[in-house]
N, CA, C and O atoms as a Tinker XYZ file with bonds, in Angstrom:
   364  protein
     1  N    109.484000  107.545000  110.989000    73     2
     2  CA   110.377000  106.598000  111.226000    64     1     3
     3  C    110.715000  105.879000  109.965000    63     2     4     5
     4  O    109.831000  105.598000  109.156000    81     3
     5  N    111.954000  105.575000  109.775000    73     3     6
     6  CA   112.429000  104.544000  108.614000    64     5     7
     7  C    112.160000  103.111000  108.919000    63     6     8     9
     8  O    112.404000  102.501000  109.960000    81     7
     9  N    111.569000  102.656000  107.733000    73     7    10
    10  CA   111.292000  101.035000  107.980000    64     9    11
    11  C    112.301000  100.098000  108.208000    63    10    12    13
    12  O    111.999000   98.948000  108.526000    81    11
    13  N    113.581000  100.485000  108.071000    73    11    14
    14  CA   114.838000   99.733000  108.486000    64    13    15
    15  C    115.067000   99.726000  109.975000    63    14    16    17
    16  O    115.197000   98.674000  110.600000    81    15
    17  N    115.120000  101.029000  110.583000    73    15    18
    18  CA   115.096000  101.160000  111.909000    64    17    19
    19  C    114.103000  100.440000  112.640000    63    18    20    21
    20  O    114.481000   99.882000  113.670000    81    19
    21  N    112.841000  100.341000  112.287000    73    19    22
    22  CA   111.683000   99.741000  112.939000    64    21    23
    23  C    112.056000   98.338000  112.801000    63    22    24    25
    24  O    111.935000   97.721000  113.859000    81    23
    25  N    112.441000   97.705000  111.892000    73    23    26
    26  CA   112.798000   96.138000  111.615000    64    25    27
    27  C    114.090000   95.792000  112.474000    63    26    28    29
    28  O    114.238000   94.683000  112.988000    81    27
    29  N    114.857000   96.649000  112.573000    73    27    30
    30  CA   116.038000   96.400000  113.412000    64    29    31
    31  C    115.790000   96.335000  114.831000    63    30    32    33
    32  O    116.402000   95.517000  115.517000    81    31
    33  N    114.972000   97.099000  115.315000    73    31    34
    34  CA   114.310000   96.971000  116.746000    64    33    35
    35  C    113.612000   95.841000  117.002000    63    34    36    37
    36  O    113.905000   95.220000  118.024000    81    35
    37  N    112.579000   95.358000  116.153000    73    35    38
    38  CA   111.823000   94.201000  116.254000    64    37    39
    39  C    112.724000   93.016000  116.186000    63    38    40    41
    40  O    112.679000   92.188000  117.095000    81    39
    41  N    113.568000   92.865000  115.145000    73    39    42
    42  CA   114.545000   91.591000  115.252000    64    41    43
    43  C    115.371000   91.550000  116.401000    63    42    44    45
    44  O    115.637000   90.411000  116.784000    81    43
    45  N    115.872000   92.533000  117.086000    73    43    46
    46  CA   116.755000   92.494000  118.185000    64    45    47
    47  C    115.876000   91.947000  119.290000    63    46    48    49
    48  O    116.389000   91.153000  120.078000    81    47
    49  N    114.751000   92.249000  119.413000    73    47    50
    50  CA   113.695000   91.725000  120.484000    64    49    51
    51  C    113.219000   90.417000  120.453000    63    50    52    53
    52  O    112.618000   89.875000  121.380000    81    51
    53  N    113.548000   89.814000  119.166000    73    51    54
    54  CA   113.011000   88.517000  118.847000    64    53    55
    55  C    114.068000   87.443000  119.463000    63    54    56    57
    56  O    115.272000   87.699000  119.455000    81    55
    57  N    113.563000   86.244000  119.992000    73    55    58
    58  CA   114.222000   85.361000  120.486000    64    57    59
    59  C    115.113000   84.572000  119.608000    63    58    60    61
    60  O    114.690000   84.427000  118.462000    81    59
    61  N    116.383000   83.968000  119.921000    73    59    62
    62  CA   117.075000   83.643000  118.844000    64    61    63
    63  C    116.535000   82.225000  118.164000    63    62    64    65
    64  O    116.011000   81.364000  118.871000    81    63
    65  N    116.675000   82.087000  116.993000    73    63    66
    66  CA   116.006000   80.979000  116.225000    64    65    67
    67  C    114.631000   80.982000  116.217000    63    66    68    69
    68  O    114.038000   79.978000  115.823000    81    67
    69  N    114.032000   81.952000  116.590000    73    67    70
    70  CA   112.440000   81.956000  116.696000    64    69    71
    71  C    111.821000   81.951000  115.129000    63    70    72    73
    72  O    112.177000   82.714000  114.231000    81    71
    73  N    110.953000   81.051000  115.049000    73    71    74
    74  CA   110.393000   80.848000  113.615000    64    73    75
    75  C    109.501000   82.118000  113.357000    63    74    76    77
    76  O    108.756000   82.439000  114.283000    81    75
    77  N    109.483000   82.898000  112.183000    73    75    78
    78  CA   108.864000   83.965000  112.032000    64    77    79
    79  C    108.477000   84.075000  110.547000    63    78    80    81
    80  O    109.335000   83.838000  109.697000    81    79
    81  N    107.428000   84.369000  110.251000    73    79    82
    82  CA   106.941000   84.755000  108.784000    64    81    83
    83  C    106.595000   86.222000  108.725000    63    82    84    85
    84  O    105.955000   86.863000  109.559000    81    83
    85  N    107.210000   86.707000  107.424000    73    83    86
    86  CA   106.888000   88.189000  107.336000    64    85    87
    87  C    106.031000   88.397000  105.994000    63    86    88    89
    88  O    106.365000   88.133000  104.839000    81    87
    89  N    104.912000   88.910000  106.443000    73    87    90
    90  CA   103.894000   89.303000  105.226000    64    89    91
    91  C    104.068000   90.870000  105.150000    63    90    92    93
    92  O    103.927000   91.533000  106.178000    81    91
    93  N    104.325000   91.374000  104.140000    73    91    94
    94  CA   104.479000   92.743000  103.591000    64    93    95
    95  C    103.101000   93.167000  102.951000    63    94    96    97
    96  O    102.881000   92.734000  101.820000    81    95
    97  N    102.109000   93.999000  103.572000    73    95    98
    98  CA   100.832000   94.162000  102.879000    64    97    99
    99  C    100.878000   95.429000  102.271000    63    98   100   101
   100  O     99.766000   95.780000  101.874000    81    99
   101  N    101.833000   96.285000  102.048000    73    99   102
   102  CA   102.230000   97.461000  101.522000    64   101   103
   103  C    102.066000   97.226000   99.761000    63   102   104   105
   104  O    102.053000   96.084000   99.301000    81   103
   105  N    101.966000   98.269000   99.005000    73   103   106
   106  CA   101.833000   98.274000   97.842000    64   105   107
   107  C    103.036000   97.600000   97.115000    63   106   108   109
   108  O    104.053000   97.587000   97.809000    81   107
   109  N    103.137000   97.134000   96.093000    73   107   110
   110  CA   104.338000   96.521000   95.449000    64   109   111
   111  C    105.586000   97.683000   95.225000    63   110   112   113
   112  O    106.769000   97.344000   95.271000    81   111
   113  N    105.228000   98.867000   95.017000    73   111   114
   114  CA   106.255000   99.875000   94.678000    64   113   115
   115  C    107.062000  100.206000   95.751000    63   114   116   117
   116  O    108.276000  100.397000   95.671000    81   115
   117  N    106.220000  100.291000   97.013000    73   115   118
   118  CA   106.989000  100.528000   98.448000    64   117   119
   119  C    107.749000   99.151000   98.616000    63   118   120   121
   120  O    108.940000   99.210000   98.922000    81   119
   121  N    107.298000   98.218000   98.482000    73   119   122
   122  CA   107.889000   96.796000   98.664000    64   121   123
   123  C    109.296000   96.750000   97.940000    63   122   124   125
   124  O    110.344000   96.445000   98.509000    81   123
   125  N    109.189000   97.054000   96.765000    73   123   126
   126  CA   110.461000   97.098000   95.877000    64   125   127
   127  C    111.302000   98.189000   96.195000    63   126   128   129
   128  O    112.423000   98.071000   95.700000    81   127
   129  N    111.105000   99.296000   96.915000    73   127   130
   130  CA   112.084000  100.297000   97.581000    64   129   131
   131  C    112.673000   99.657000   98.724000    63   130   132   133
   132  O    113.886000   99.810000   98.874000    81   131
   133  N    112.092000   99.030000   99.481000    73   131   134
   134  CA   112.616000   98.594000  100.966000    64   133   135
   135  C    111.665000   97.431000  101.326000    63   134   136   137
   136  O    110.442000   97.562000  101.283000    81   135
   137  N    112.307000   96.251000  101.694000    73   135   138
   138  CA   111.493000   95.312000  102.413000    64   137   139
   139  C    112.447000   94.490000  103.258000    63   138   140   141
   140  O    113.661000   94.661000  103.147000    81   139
   141  N    111.877000   93.505000  104.192000    73   139   142
   142  CA   112.507000   92.671000  104.814000    64   141   143
   143  C    112.980000   91.504000  104.072000    63   142   144   145
   144  O    112.155000   90.848000  103.438000    81   143
   145  N    114.321000   91.141000  104.078000    73   143   146
   146  CA   114.732000   89.990000  103.313000    64   145   147
   147  C    113.810000   88.648000  103.829000    63   146   148   149
   148  O    113.721000   88.311000  105.009000    81   147
   149  N    113.199000   88.015000  102.782000    73   147   150
   150  CA   112.558000   86.905000  103.281000    64   149   151
   151  C    110.958000   87.178000  103.126000    63   150   152   153
   152  O    110.189000   86.248000  102.886000    81   151
   153  N    110.528000   88.488000  103.278000    73   151   154
   154  CA   109.102000   88.622000  103.393000    64   153   155
   155  C    108.455000   88.458000  102.148000    63   154   156   157
   156  O    109.140000   88.469000  101.126000    81   155
   157  N    107.046000   88.285000  102.082000    73   155   158
   158  CA   106.206000   87.957000  100.894000    64   157   159
   159  C    105.460000   89.171000  100.864000    63   158   160   161
   160  O    104.864000   89.549000  101.873000    81   159
   161  N    105.439000   89.833000   99.771000    73   159   162
   162  CA   104.412000   90.901000   99.363000    64   161   163
   163  C    103.056000   90.377000   98.859000    63   162   164   165
   164  O    102.790000   89.799000   97.805000    81   163
   165  N    102.152000   90.782000  100.041000    73   163   166
   166  CA   100.685000   90.303000   99.629000    64   165   167
   167  C     99.924000   91.820000   99.893000    63   166   168   169
   168  O     99.503000   92.131000  101.007000    81   167
   169  N     99.818000   92.676000   98.745000    73   167   170
   170  CA    98.973000   93.911000   99.129000    64   169   171
   171  C     97.531000   93.546000   99.371000    63   170   172   173
   172  O     96.980000   92.601000   98.806000    81   171
   173  N     96.952000   94.342000  100.236000    73   171   174
   174  CA    95.752000   94.260000  100.670000    64   173   175
   175  C     94.828000   94.399000   99.290000    63   174   176   177
   176  O     94.926000   95.308000   98.466000    81   175
   177  N     94.028000   93.421000   99.249000    73   175   178
   178  CA    93.025000   93.423000   98.022000    64   177   179
   179  C     91.891000   92.682000   98.266000    63   178   180   181
   180  O     91.738000   92.258000   99.411000    81   179
   181  N     90.883000   92.384000   97.239000    73   179   182
   182  CA    89.937000   91.485000   97.442000    64   181   183
   183  C     90.435000   89.890000   97.556000    63   182   184   185
   184  O     89.723000   89.066000   98.130000    81   183
   185  N     91.705000   89.532000   96.967000    73   183   186
   186  CA    92.142000   88.454000   97.014000    64   185   187
   187  C     93.293000   88.019000   98.102000    63   186   188   189
   188  O     94.018000   87.027000   98.030000    81   187
   189  N     93.272000   88.928000   99.036000    73   187   190
   190  CA    94.345000   88.875000  100.041000    64   189   191
   191  C     94.445000   87.602000  100.743000    63   190   192   193
   192  O     95.476000   86.984000  101.007000    81   191
   193  N     93.071000   87.246000  101.048000    73   191   194
   194  CA    92.946000   86.170000  102.043000    64   193   195
   195  C     93.309000   84.791000  101.235000    63   194   196   197
   196  O     93.838000   83.863000  101.847000    81   195
   197  N     93.046000   84.704000  100.030000    73   195   198
   198  CA    93.566000   83.613000   99.151000    64   197   199
   199  C     95.073000   83.485000   98.916000    63   198   200   201
   200  O     95.572000   82.391000   98.652000    81   199
   201  N     95.751000   84.537000   99.008000    73   199   202
   202  CA    97.138000   84.735000   98.740000    64   201   203
   203  C     97.803000   84.129000  100.026000    63   202   204   205
   204  O     98.727000   83.316000  100.023000    81   203
   205  N     97.074000   84.748000  101.307000    73   203   206
   206  CA    97.792000   84.443000  102.550000    64   205   207
   207  C     97.674000   82.845000  102.729000    63   206   208   209
   208  O     98.634000   82.248000  103.216000    81   207
   209  N     96.517000   82.143000  102.346000    73   207   210
   210  CA    96.281000   80.868000  102.485000    64   209   211
   211  C     97.390000   79.916000  101.518000    63   210   212   213
   212  O     97.704000   78.761000  101.807000    81   211
   213  N     97.838000   80.586000  100.454000    73   211   214
   214  CA    98.638000   79.856000   99.470000    64   213   215
   215  C    100.162000   79.918000   99.915000    63   214   216   217
   216  O    100.983000   79.065000   99.577000    81   215
   217  N    100.471000   81.094000  100.766000    73   215   218
   218  CA   101.945000   81.388000  100.962000    64   217   219
   219  C    102.209000   81.061000  102.496000    63   218   220   221
   220  O    103.351000   80.664000  102.730000    81   219
   221  N    101.423000   81.151000  103.480000    73   219   222
   222  CA   101.688000   81.095000  104.742000    64   221   223
   223  C    101.276000   80.047000  105.635000    63   222   224   225
   224  O    100.110000   79.654000  105.615000    81   223
   225  N    102.207000   79.516000  106.487000    73   223   226
   226  CA   101.868000   78.380000  107.462000    64   225   227
   227  C    101.240000   78.883000  108.924000    63   226   228   229
   228  O    101.917000   79.486000  109.756000    81   227
   229  N     99.896000   78.551000  109.091000    73   227   230
   230  CA    99.328000   79.306000  110.045000    64   229   231
   231  C     99.623000   78.743000  111.281000    63   230   232   233
   232  O     98.802000   79.046000  112.147000    81   231
   233  N    100.613000   77.954000  111.677000    73   231   234
   234  CA   101.046000   77.462000  112.643000    64   233   235
   235  C    102.381000   78.245000  113.141000    63   234   236   237
   236  O    102.771000   78.005000  114.284000    81   235
   237  N    103.032000   79.083000  112.413000    73   235   238
   238  CA   103.905000   79.824000  112.643000    64   237   239
   239  C    103.612000   81.292000  112.693000    63   238   240   241
   240  O    102.949000   81.853000  111.822000    81   239
   241  N    104.214000   82.008000  113.923000    73   239   242
   242  CA   103.748000   83.429000  114.167000    64   241   243
   243  C    104.225000   84.279000  113.087000    63   242   244   245
   244  O    105.335000   84.248000  112.555000    81   243
   245  N    103.131000   85.128000  112.806000    73   243   246
   246  CA   103.165000   86.181000  111.437000    64   245   247
   247  C    103.363000   87.589000  111.902000    63   246   248   249
   248  O    102.665000   88.073000  112.793000    81   247
   249  N    104.309000   88.239000  111.299000    73   247   250
   250  CA   104.571000   89.558000  111.509000    64   249   251
   251  C    104.093000   90.239000  110.200000    63   250   252   253
   252  O    104.390000   89.675000  109.147000    81   251
   253  N    103.314000   91.506000  110.153000    73   251   254
   254  CA   102.748000   92.091000  108.848000    64   253   255
   255  C    103.483000   93.609000  108.972000    63   254   256   257
   256  O    103.593000   94.389000  109.917000    81   255
   257  N    103.823000   93.642000  107.916000    73   255   258
   258  CA   104.396000   95.241000  107.495000    64   257   259
   259  C    103.005000   95.969000  107.030000    63   258   260   261
   260  O    102.305000   95.488000  106.140000    81   259
   261  N    102.733000   96.963000  107.599000    73   259   262
   262  CA   101.800000   97.615000  106.939000    64   261   263
   263  C    102.072000   99.136000  106.685000    63   262   264   265
   264  O    102.917000   99.761000  107.325000    81   263
   265  N    101.301000   99.679000  105.713000    73   263   266
   266  CA   101.407000  101.105000  105.265000    64   265   267
   267  C    100.941000  102.173000  106.210000    63   266   268   269
   268  O    101.496000  103.263000  106.348000    81   267
   269  N     99.910000  101.778000  106.827000    73   267   270
   270  CA    99.339000  102.746000  107.843000    64   269   271
   271  C     98.419000  101.947000  108.697000    63   270   272   273
   272  O     97.939000  100.890000  108.287000    81   271
   273  N     98.138000  102.482000  110.000000    73   271   274
   274  CA    97.482000  101.736000  111.084000    64   273   275
   275  C     95.849000  101.545000  110.447000    63   274   276   277
   276  O     95.206000  100.551000  110.784000    81   275
   277  N     95.313000  102.467000  109.605000    73   275   278
   278  CA    94.108000  102.278000  109.347000    64   277   279
   279  C     93.889000  100.620000  108.420000    63   278   280   281
   280  O     92.815000  100.020000  108.386000    81   279
   281  N     94.769000  100.290000  107.955000    73   279   282
   282  CA    94.702000   98.974000  107.441000    64   281   283
   283  C     94.534000   97.886000  108.340000    63   282   284   285
   284  O     94.070000   96.825000  107.924000    81   283
   285  N     94.860000   98.037000  109.523000    73   283   286
   286  CA    95.056000   96.799000  110.414000    64   285   287
   287  C     93.472000   96.063000  110.555000    63   286   288   289
   288  O     93.394000   94.835000  110.550000    81   287
   289  N     92.392000   96.811000  110.663000    73   287   290
   290  CA    91.268000   96.024000  110.968000    64   289   291
   291  C     90.704000   95.239000  109.710000    63   290   292   293
   292  O     90.056000   94.194000  109.761000    81   291
   293  N     91.048000   95.891000  108.649000    73   291   294
   294  CA    90.846000   94.980000  107.310000    64   293   295
   295  C     91.536000   93.903000  106.969000    63   294   296   297
   296  O     91.105000   93.018000  106.230000    81   295
   297  N     92.795000   93.931000  107.565000    73   295   298
   298  CA    93.753000   92.907000  107.392000    64   297   299
   299  C     93.542000   91.854000  108.644000    63   298   300   301
   300  O     93.698000   90.659000  108.395000    81   299
   301  N     93.286000   92.149000  109.623000    73   299   302
   302  CA    92.669000   91.289000  110.732000    64   301   303
   303  C     91.329000   90.523000  110.151000    63   302   304   305
   304  O     91.281000   89.297000  110.245000    81   303
   305  N     90.476000   91.097000  109.680000    73   303   306
   306  CA    89.314000   90.538000  109.062000    64   305   307
   307  C     89.771000   89.529000  107.785000    63   306   308   309
   308  O     89.230000   88.423000  107.766000    81   307
   309  N     90.636000   89.818000  106.829000    73   307   310
   310  CA    90.974000   88.968000  105.752000    64   309   311
   311  C     91.699000   87.784000  106.426000    63   310   312   313
   312  O     91.380000   86.647000  106.079000    81   311
   313  N     92.657000   87.967000  107.371000    73   311   314
   314  CA    93.303000   86.851000  107.931000    64   313   315
   315  C     92.406000   85.696000  108.608000    63   314   316   317
   316  O     92.501000   84.484000  108.414000    81   315
   317  N     91.487000   86.403000  109.475000    73   315   318
   318  CA    90.470000   85.577000  110.035000    64   317   319
   319  C     89.633000   84.855000  108.820000    63   318   320   321
   320  O     89.312000   83.669000  108.887000    81   319
   321  N     89.359000   85.582000  107.853000    73   319   322
   322  CA    88.567000   84.618000  106.695000    64   321   323
   323  C     89.350000   83.802000  106.127000    63   322   324   325
   324  O     88.785000   82.892000  105.520000    81   323
   325  N     90.821000   83.816000  106.110000    73   323   326
   326  CA    91.659000   82.805000  105.648000    64   325   327
   327  C     91.903000   81.419000  106.646000    63   326   328   329
   328  O     92.435000   80.348000  106.352000    81   327
   329  N     91.363000   81.829000  107.802000    73   327   330
   330  CA    91.736000   80.645000  108.873000    64   329   331
   331  C     92.658000   81.034000  109.811000    63   330   332   333
   332  O     92.805000   80.306000  110.792000    81   331
   333  N     93.433000   82.225000  109.688000    73   331   334
   334  CA    94.491000   82.549000  110.705000    64   333   335
   335  C     93.796000   83.043000  111.890000    63   334   336   337
   336  O     93.110000   84.064000  111.946000    81   335
   337  N     94.069000   82.125000  112.939000    73   335   338
   338  CA    93.486000   82.654000  114.024000    64   337   339
   339  C     94.162000   83.503000  115.328000    63   338   340   341
   340  O     93.556000   84.013000  116.270000    81   339
   341  N     95.457000   83.487000  115.094000    73   339   342
   342  CA    96.404000   84.201000  116.140000    64   341   343
   343  C     96.279000   85.706000  115.598000    63   342   344   345
   344  O     95.962000   86.023000  114.451000    81   343
   345  N     96.538000   86.419000  116.476000    73   343   346
   346  CA    96.692000   87.745000  116.447000    64   345   347
   347  C     98.280000   88.042000  115.887000    63   346   348   349
   348  O     99.289000   87.582000  116.422000    81   347
   349  N     98.258000   88.893000  114.720000    73   347   350
   350  CA    99.751000   88.921000  114.179000    64   349   351
   351  C    100.289000   89.998000  114.932000    63   350   352   353
   352  O     99.584000   90.699000  115.658000    81   351
   353  N    101.684000   90.178000  114.766000    73   351   354
   354  CA   102.296000   91.571000  115.068000    64   353   355
   355  C    102.335000   92.417000  113.895000    63   354   356   357
   356  O    102.573000   91.909000  112.800000    81   355
   357  N    102.107000   93.763000  114.026000    73   355   358
   358  CA   102.241000   94.539000  113.121000    64   357   359
   359  C    103.434000   95.442000  113.296000    63   358   360   361
   360  O    103.846000   95.785000  114.404000    81   359
   361  N    103.974000   95.813000  112.142000    73   359   362
   362  CA   105.288000   96.982000  112.237000    64   361   363
   363  C    104.728000   97.896000  111.101000    63   362   364
   364  O    105.336000   98.916000  110.773000    81   363
C-alpha cells in the first residue's frame, strides 16, 4: 500500500481540529521521497529517545510512521525511555 493512501485514510478519520504530532521513524532517504507535511524525521537509532524529547510535546497524541512492523517494539521501548507514556498510533 502506498504511504499517501494510508495517510489519507488516517487523516479522514481524525476529528476536526485534533492536535496531532507526526514522527517519521523511517530512514532519511524514504522520508525525502515521501512524507507527511509537518512530520519530523527521527530515524530509529541509539539517539532516538534524545531526539524525541527534544522535538515532541508529550501531552499531544503522537502518530509514528514506521518502515515495518518489526520496529514497533523498539520504538515503544525508546519512547518509554524518553518519558512518553501514551501508546502512539502507528502507520
